[in-house]
Amino acid sequence: MADSNESIWQVMQEKGYSRREFVQFCTFAATAAGLSSPAAAAVVEAFEKKQRPPVIWLHFQECTCCSESFIRASHPIVADVLLDALSLDYTETLQAASGHAAEKCLQDTLKTHVGKYILLVEGSVPIGADGVYCTIGGRTAEDILKEAAKGAAAVIAWGNCASYGCIQAAKPNPTNATPIHKLISNPVINVPGCPPIADVMVAVVTHILMFGRIPELDAQGRPKEFYGRRVHDTCYRRPYYDAGMFVEAFDDDKARKGYCLYKMGCRGPVTYNACSVTKWNGGTSYPIQSGHGCIGCSENGFWDNGPFYQHLPSFPGFGIESTADQIGTAVGIGAAVGVAAHAISTNLRKRQLIHEQPIEPTPTPEEGKVK
Amino acid sequence: MSQGKALSPTFRRQYVWELPVRFYHWVNGAAILVLGVTGFLIGRPMSLAYMPEASQQYWFGAVRFTHFMVAYIFLFNFLVRVYWGFVGNRFAAWNQFIPTNRKQFQEIIEVLRVDVLQTKLRGPISLGHNMLAGTTYFLTFWVFLFQALTGFGLYAPMSQGILGKLSAWIVPLMGGDMAARQWHHAGLWFYVVFTLIHVYLVFYHDYVEGRGTTSSMVGGWKFERDDAPKP
Ligand code: HEM
Ligand code: HEM
Ligand code: SF4
């Protein structure tokens, strides 16, 4: 276990980074967290003096794409510093220790740094069948999570799994995969996405390191800075949307010209994420830029909102491909046919009535009552 | 109907729908028509002529703008009607929409018999809304509210307006923007079916009751048989 009494600057020095590189890192961190340039000085100071907090990174029901994303953060020093210098005390995929040694490491951190460590959780927690679907070292995921959450200074849920349950929680959710905020009472920072954007992950951690408190969250526990706007709001294809110029098929001329992918099922208008701003892989591209609609991977229940290539999800309970419009049309036609049949039957009866009813003088009120 | 006897009851004119009710009705009808058409286009845009550049056309933006603008008219028009339910005449009053006593439930059954089994009316029914119609309108009012809530909830991320902020809570409650959109879209079909049946039943009741139901929403007057019991 790394010695947690050092500051990030000290660790960087040990690793051979220059002062210049350190300041670069601080500036990047400040930018990533959305601060203005004067604040960079404060960041330098914080990283020089503040003890870096120990970090525990738990993996439950997941595919490790969040970790994979994290190590691809655009600034190499950021990934390097955060992973090596951030005193990652326990993370199954990256730690050197294994077996009992690793578990001891976890226990040590939990005990010696009560109230100080940051808990990062990747993956959902299956609570079905008493949790047997995910056990580590003989203990259930729920058990481990609850124990680790108790003394955590901050809890971050990485990815759609930990935030909403992702594919494991898709209907019928056989393992009863549960997002972590439903299991623990700590405030949880949800960083959804499948995976989340590397630079967003880095920025969230950096924010906590710099300020010692969690960033501003929205009603769903997501940092507002990155999940405050829809992919659609900053999409570079937006002018085509407003103009009503849509791709009709993935191999048509409109696709080649880069028109809006709305009709191909793009989930950009219902997805809150920073993809069209920060982009991926060091700002190289993002799904829509490569010609594929957004699938809404940072939204709650996105696997159940399919098919992905259809504007609206299929309607629950009416077969895979049936949309609200098809059902509505059927019901509408049914109503029209019913009304027509009713009208015909009324008119047939009307003929009798017309003949039945003589045009005669006004009756007394007593006689006039309809029987 | 007594056999062979001459039957032609006399009627008197009765002012039923005051101007605000009629105004509400037709503004509402027009707004729903526009919202339905623009909403359908938003959900399933057609491929119109394509200009060479996006900057040269804006039809989809215009469709959406129309939807949002009419949405405001729709909502405030509805709110005015709700207000009128407390200050308007007895035919427009809120209690015409909620069946509470035995007589009102009996009227619902009676109208159902007339509408579904096509039996003859066995006695006088309310001059304003019959109780089945009133109850149905009460249901549609809730759907109006639902449509406005999901609509303004979906509108929240693209507007600074207070109504968006007030409705934003519905979206996470429904399970995200996608679900809200799905139900908002499904709402469209409620209006299609309601309008079909509603307009037909207005014509049908005009015929069965012979009290000028259809024209009443234009001029405000209905006809009541002289022999009908006074309210
Ligand atoms: C009778 C009333 C209404 C009907 C029939 C209706 C219908 C529709 C339909 C069918 C859609 C397309 C959904 C989709 O497939 O994406 C839609 C979209 C929408 N409607 Fe409505 N709507 C009504 C009222 C309202 C109201 C009161 C508002 C309030 C602002 C509203 C706001 C919206 C918004 C924001 C969208 C999404 C548009 C977009 O993302 O560009 N609607 N509506
Ligand atoms: C030719 C078309 C229409 C006619 C002739 C018509 C006529 C009427 C009449 C006569 C009433 C009151 C009578 C009663 O309730 O017994 C009424 C009420 C109502 N109609 Fe229509 N209507 C038409 C279209 C629509 C449309 C398109 C809508 C909306 C989708 C609509 C919604 C309503 C509602 C909500 C009420 C209750 C009014 C209230 O608050 O007092 N109507 N309509
Ligand atoms: S491609 Fe998707 S996100 Fe971009 S403008 Fe079109 S619908 Fe919106």
mmCIF file with all atom_site columns, N, CA and C in Angstrom, chain B residues 19-35 69-78 80-81 144 217:
data_model
loop_
_atom_site.group_PDB
_atom_site.id
_atom_site.type_symbol
_atom_site.label_atom_id
_atom_site.label_alt_id
_atom_site.label_comp_id
_atom_site.label_asym_id
_atom_site.label_entity_id
_atom_site.label_seq_id
_atom_site.pdbx_PDB_ins_code
_atom_site.Cartn_x
_atom_site.Cartn_y
_atom_site.Cartn_z
_atom_site.occupancy
_atom_site.B_iso_or_equiv
_atom_site.pdbx_formal_charge
_atom_site.auth_seq_id
_atom_site.auth_comp_id
_atom_site.auth_asym_id
_atom_site.auth_atom_id
_atom_site.pdbx_PDB_model_num
ATOM 1  N N  . LEU B 1 19  ? -70.201 31.946 -22.959 1.00 0.00 ? 19  LEU B N  1
ATOM 2  C CA . LEU B 1 19  ? -69.139 32.217 -23.937 1.00 0.00 ? 19  LEU B CA 1
ATOM 3  C C  . LEU B 1 19  ? -67.786 31.615 -23.545 1.00 0.00 ? 19  LEU B C  1
ATOM 4  N N  . PRO B 1 20  ? -67.315 31.765 -22.289 1.00 0.00 ? 20  PRO B N  1
ATOM 5  C CA . PRO B 1 20  ? -66.009 31.193 -21.948 1.00 0.00 ? 20  PRO B CA 1
ATOM 6  C C  . PRO B 1 20  ? -65.942 29.681 -22.182 1.00 0.00 ? 20  PRO B C  1
ATOM 7  N N  . VAL B 1 21  ? -67.069 28.991 -21.962 1.00 0.00 ? 21  VAL B N  1
ATOM 8  C CA . VAL B 1 21  ? -67.063 27.545 -22.180 1.00 0.00 ? 21  VAL B CA 1
ATOM 9  C C  . VAL B 1 21  ? -66.926 27.239 -23.665 1.00 0.00 ? 21  VAL B C  1
ATOM 10 N N  . ARG B 1 22  ? -67.681 27.973 -24.457 1.00 0.00 ? 22  ARG B N  1
ATOM 11 C CA . ARG B 1 22  ? -67.618 27.730 -25.908 1.00 0.00 ? 22  ARG B CA 1
ATOM 12 C C  . ARG B 1 22  ? -66.250 28.121 -26.454 1.00 0.00 ? 22  ARG B C  1
ATOM 13 N N  . PHE B 1 23  ? -65.782 29.268 -25.979 1.00 0.00 ? 23  PHE B N  1
ATOM 14 C CA . PHE B 1 23  ? -64.462 29.724 -26.412 1.00 0.00 ? 23  PHE B CA 1
ATOM 15 C C  . PHE B 1 23  ? -63.416 28.673 -26.057 1.00 0.00 ? 23  PHE B C  1
ATOM 16 N N  . TYR B 1 24  ? -63.471 28.218 -24.801 1.00 0.00 ? 24  TYR B N  1
ATOM 17 C CA . TYR B 1 24  ? -62.548 27.167 -24.372 1.00 0.00 ? 24  TYR B CA 1
ATOM 18 C C  . TYR B 1 24  ? -62.660 25.965 -25.290 1.00 0.00 ? 24  TYR B C  1
ATOM 19 N N  . HIS B 1 25  ? -63.887 25.545 -25.556 1.00 0.00 ? 25  HIS B N  1
ATOM 20 C CA . HIS B 1 25  ? -64.073 24.318 -26.316 1.00 0.00 ? 25  HIS B CA 1
ATOM 21 C C  . HIS B 1 25  ? -63.401 24.364 -27.667 1.00 0.00 ? 25  HIS B C  1
ATOM 22 N N  . TRP B 1 26  ? -63.607 25.460 -28.379 1.00 0.00 ? 26  TRP B N  1
ATOM 23 C CA . TRP B 1 26  ? -63.067 25.481 -29.740 1.00 0.00 ? 26  TRP B CA 1
ATOM 24 C C  . TRP B 1 26  ? -61.581 25.793 -29.774 1.00 0.00 ? 26  TRP B C  1
ATOM 25 N N  . VAL B 1 27  ? -61.127 26.622 -28.840 1.00 0.00 ? 27  VAL B N  1
ATOM 26 C CA . VAL B 1 27  ? -59.677 26.835 -28.766 1.00 0.00 ? 27  VAL B CA 1
ATOM 27 C C  . VAL B 1 27  ? -59.004 25.504 -28.431 1.00 0.00 ? 27  VAL B C  1
ATOM 28 N N  . ASN B 1 28  ? -59.617 24.793 -27.495 1.00 0.00 ? 28  ASN B N  1
ATOM 29 C CA . ASN B 1 28  ? -59.072 23.500 -27.101 1.00 0.00 ? 28  ASN B CA 1
ATOM 30 C C  . ASN B 1 28  ? -59.044 22.528 -28.283 1.00 0.00 ? 28  ASN B C  1
ATOM 31 N N  . GLY B 1 29  ? -60.171 22.462 -28.994 1.00 0.00 ? 29  GLY B N  1
ATOM 32 C CA . GLY B 1 29  ? -60.229 21.565 -30.145 1.00 0.00 ? 29  GLY B CA 1
ATOM 33 C C  . GLY B 1 29  ? -59.170 21.915 -31.170 1.00 0.00 ? 29  GLY B C  1
ATOM 34 N N  . ALA B 1 30  ? -59.046 23.210 -31.478 1.00 0.00 ? 30  ALA B N  1
ATOM 35 C CA . ALA B 1 30  ? -58.064 23.641 -32.476 1.00 0.00 ? 30  ALA B CA 1
ATOM 36 C C  . ALA B 1 30  ? -56.646 23.364 -31.982 1.00 0.00 ? 30  ALA B C  1
ATOM 37 N N  . ALA B 1 31  ? -56.390 23.656 -30.697 1.00 0.00 ? 31  ALA B N  1
ATOM 38 C CA . ALA B 1 31  ? -55.050 23.445 -30.153 1.00 0.00 ? 31  ALA B CA 1
ATOM 39 C C  . ALA B 1 31  ? -54.671 21.966 -30.220 1.00 0.00 ? 31  ALA B C  1
ATOM 40 N N  . ILE B 1 32  ? -55.629 21.106 -29.882 1.00 0.00 ? 32  ILE B N  1
ATOM 41 C CA . ILE B 1 32  ? -55.324 19.676 -29.900 1.00 0.00 ? 32  ILE B CA 1
ATOM 42 C C  . ILE B 1 32  ? -55.063 19.203 -31.324 1.00 0.00 ? 32  ILE B C  1
ATOM 43 N N  . LEU B 1 33  ? -55.819 19.758 -32.262 1.00 0.00 ? 33  LEU B N  1
ATOM 44 C CA . LEU B 1 33  ? -55.574 19.405 -33.664 1.00 0.00 ? 33  LEU B CA 1
ATOM 45 C C  . LEU B 1 33  ? -54.147 19.774 -34.061 1.00 0.00 ? 33  LEU B C  1
ATOM 46 N N  . VAL B 1 34  ? -53.760 21.026 -33.759 1.00 0.00 ? 34  VAL B N  1
ATOM 47 C CA . VAL B 1 34  ? -52.418 21.479 -34.147 1.00 0.00 ? 34  VAL B CA 1
ATOM 48 C C  . VAL B 1 34  ? -51.348 20.690 -33.392 1.00 0.00 ? 34  VAL B C  1
ATOM 49 N N  . LEU B 1 35  ? -51.557 20.496 -32.082 1.00 0.00 ? 35  LEU B N  1
ATOM 50 C CA . LEU B 1 35  ? -50.573 19.750 -31.296 1.00 0.00 ? 35  LEU B CA 1
ATOM 51 C C  . LEU B 1 35  ? -50.443 18.318 -31.796 1.00 0.00 ? 35  LEU B C  1
ATOM 52 N N  . MET B 1 69  ? -45.478 26.550 -28.894 1.00 0.00 ? 69  MET B N  1
ATOM 53 C CA . MET B 1 69  ? -46.290 27.752 -28.749 1.00 0.00 ? 69  MET B CA 1
ATOM 54 C C  . MET B 1 69  ? -47.745 27.373 -28.466 1.00 0.00 ? 69  MET B C  1
ATOM 55 N N  . VAL B 1 70  ? -48.267 26.446 -29.252 1.00 0.00 ? 70  VAL B N  1
ATOM 56 C CA . VAL B 1 70  ? -49.653 26.036 -29.061 1.00 0.00 ? 70  VAL B CA 1
ATOM 57 C C  . VAL B 1 70  ? -49.808 25.311 -27.719 1.00 0.00 ? 70  VAL B C  1
ATOM 58 N N  . ALA B 1 71  ? -48.730 24.668 -27.272 1.00 0.00 ? 71  ALA B N  1
ATOM 59 C CA . ALA B 1 71  ? -48.779 23.997 -25.966 1.00 0.00 ? 71  ALA B CA 1
ATOM 60 C C  . ALA B 1 71  ? -49.129 24.994 -24.864 1.00 0.00 ? 71  ALA B C  1
ATOM 61 N N  . TYR B 1 72  ? -48.556 26.186 -24.933 1.00 0.00 ? 72  TYR B N  1
ATOM 62 C CA . TYR B 1 72  ? -48.875 27.213 -23.933 1.00 0.00 ? 72  TYR B CA 1
ATOM 63 C C  . TYR B 1 72  ? -50.347 27.607 -24.018 1.00 0.00 ? 72  TYR B C  1
ATOM 64 N N  . ILE B 1 73  ? -50.832 27.805 -25.243 1.00 0.00 ? 73  ILE B N  1
ATOM 65 C CA . ILE B 1 73  ? -52.235 28.176 -25.424 1.00 0.00 ? 73  ILE B CA 1
ATOM 66 C C  . ILE B 1 73  ? -53.123 27.083 -24.846 1.00 0.00 ? 73  ILE B C  1
ATOM 67 N N  . PHE B 1 74  ? -52.779 25.846 -25.189 1.00 0.00 ? 74  PHE B N  1
ATOM 68 C CA . PHE B 1 74  ? -53.528 24.679 -24.721 1.00 0.00 ? 74  PHE B CA 1
ATOM 69 C C  . PHE B 1 74  ? -53.617 24.670 -23.196 1.00 0.00 ? 74  PHE B C  1
ATOM 70 N N  . LEU B 1 75  ? -52.481 24.870 -22.547 1.00 0.00 ? 75  LEU B N  1
ATOM 71 C CA . LEU B 1 75  ? -52.458 24.780 -21.087 1.00 0.00 ? 75  LEU B CA 1
ATOM 72 C C  . LEU B 1 75  ? -53.258 25.911 -20.442 1.00 0.00 ? 75  LEU B C  1
ATOM 73 N N  . PHE B 1 76  ? -53.018 27.145 -20.891 1.00 0.00 ? 76  PHE B N  1
ATOM 74 C CA . PHE B 1 76  ? -53.694 28.259 -20.226 1.00 0.00 ? 76  PHE B CA 1
ATOM 75 C C  . PHE B 1 76  ? -55.186 28.263 -20.514 1.00 0.00 ? 76  PHE B C  1
ATOM 76 N N  . ASN B 1 77  ? -55.541 27.852 -21.712 1.00 0.00 ? 77  ASN B N  1
ATOM 77 C CA . ASN B 1 77  ? -56.950 27.705 -22.055 1.00 0.00 ? 77  ASN B CA 1
ATOM 78 C C  . ASN B 1 77  ? -57.608 26.713 -21.105 1.00 0.00 ? 77  ASN B C  1
ATOM 79 N N  . PHE B 1 78  ? -56.922 25.622 -20.867 1.00 0.00 ? 78  PHE B N  1
ATOM 80 C CA . PHE B 1 78  ? -57.434 24.589 -19.959 1.00 0.00 ? 78  PHE B CA 1
ATOM 81 C C  . PHE B 1 78  ? -57.574 25.135 -18.538 1.00 0.00 ? 78  PHE B C  1
ATOM 82 N N  . VAL B 1 80  ? -58.059 28.177 -17.652 1.00 0.00 ? 80  VAL B N  1
ATOM 83 C CA . VAL B 1 80  ? -59.206 29.083 -17.601 1.00 0.00 ? 80  VAL B CA 1
ATOM 84 C C  . VAL B 1 80  ? -60.502 28.289 -17.443 1.00 0.00 ? 80  VAL B C  1
ATOM 85 N N  . ARG B 1 81  ? -60.580 27.163 -18.145 1.00 0.00 ? 81  ARG B N  1
ATOM 86 C CA . ARG B 1 81  ? -61.785 26.333 -18.041 1.00 0.00 ? 81  ARG B CA 1
ATOM 87 C C  . ARG B 1 81  ? -61.947 25.775 -16.623 1.00 0.00 ? 81  ARG B C  1
ATOM 88 N N  . PHE B 1 144 ? -55.337 15.729 -20.181 1.00 0.00 ? 144 PHE B N  1
ATOM 89 C CA . PHE B 1 144 ? -54.791 17.044 -20.557 1.00 0.00 ? 144 PHE B CA 1
ATOM 90 C C  . PHE B 1 144 ? -53.632 17.391 -19.633 1.00 0.00 ? 144 PHE B C  1
ATOM 91 N N  . MET B 1 217 ? -72.755 24.045 -28.786 1.00 0.00 ? 217 MET B N  1
ATOM 92 C CA . MET B 1 217 ? -71.384 24.463 -28.515 1.00 0.00 ? 217 MET B CA 1
ATOM 93 C C  . MET B 1 217 ? -70.995 25.650 -29.404 1.00 0.00 ? 217 MET B C  1
#
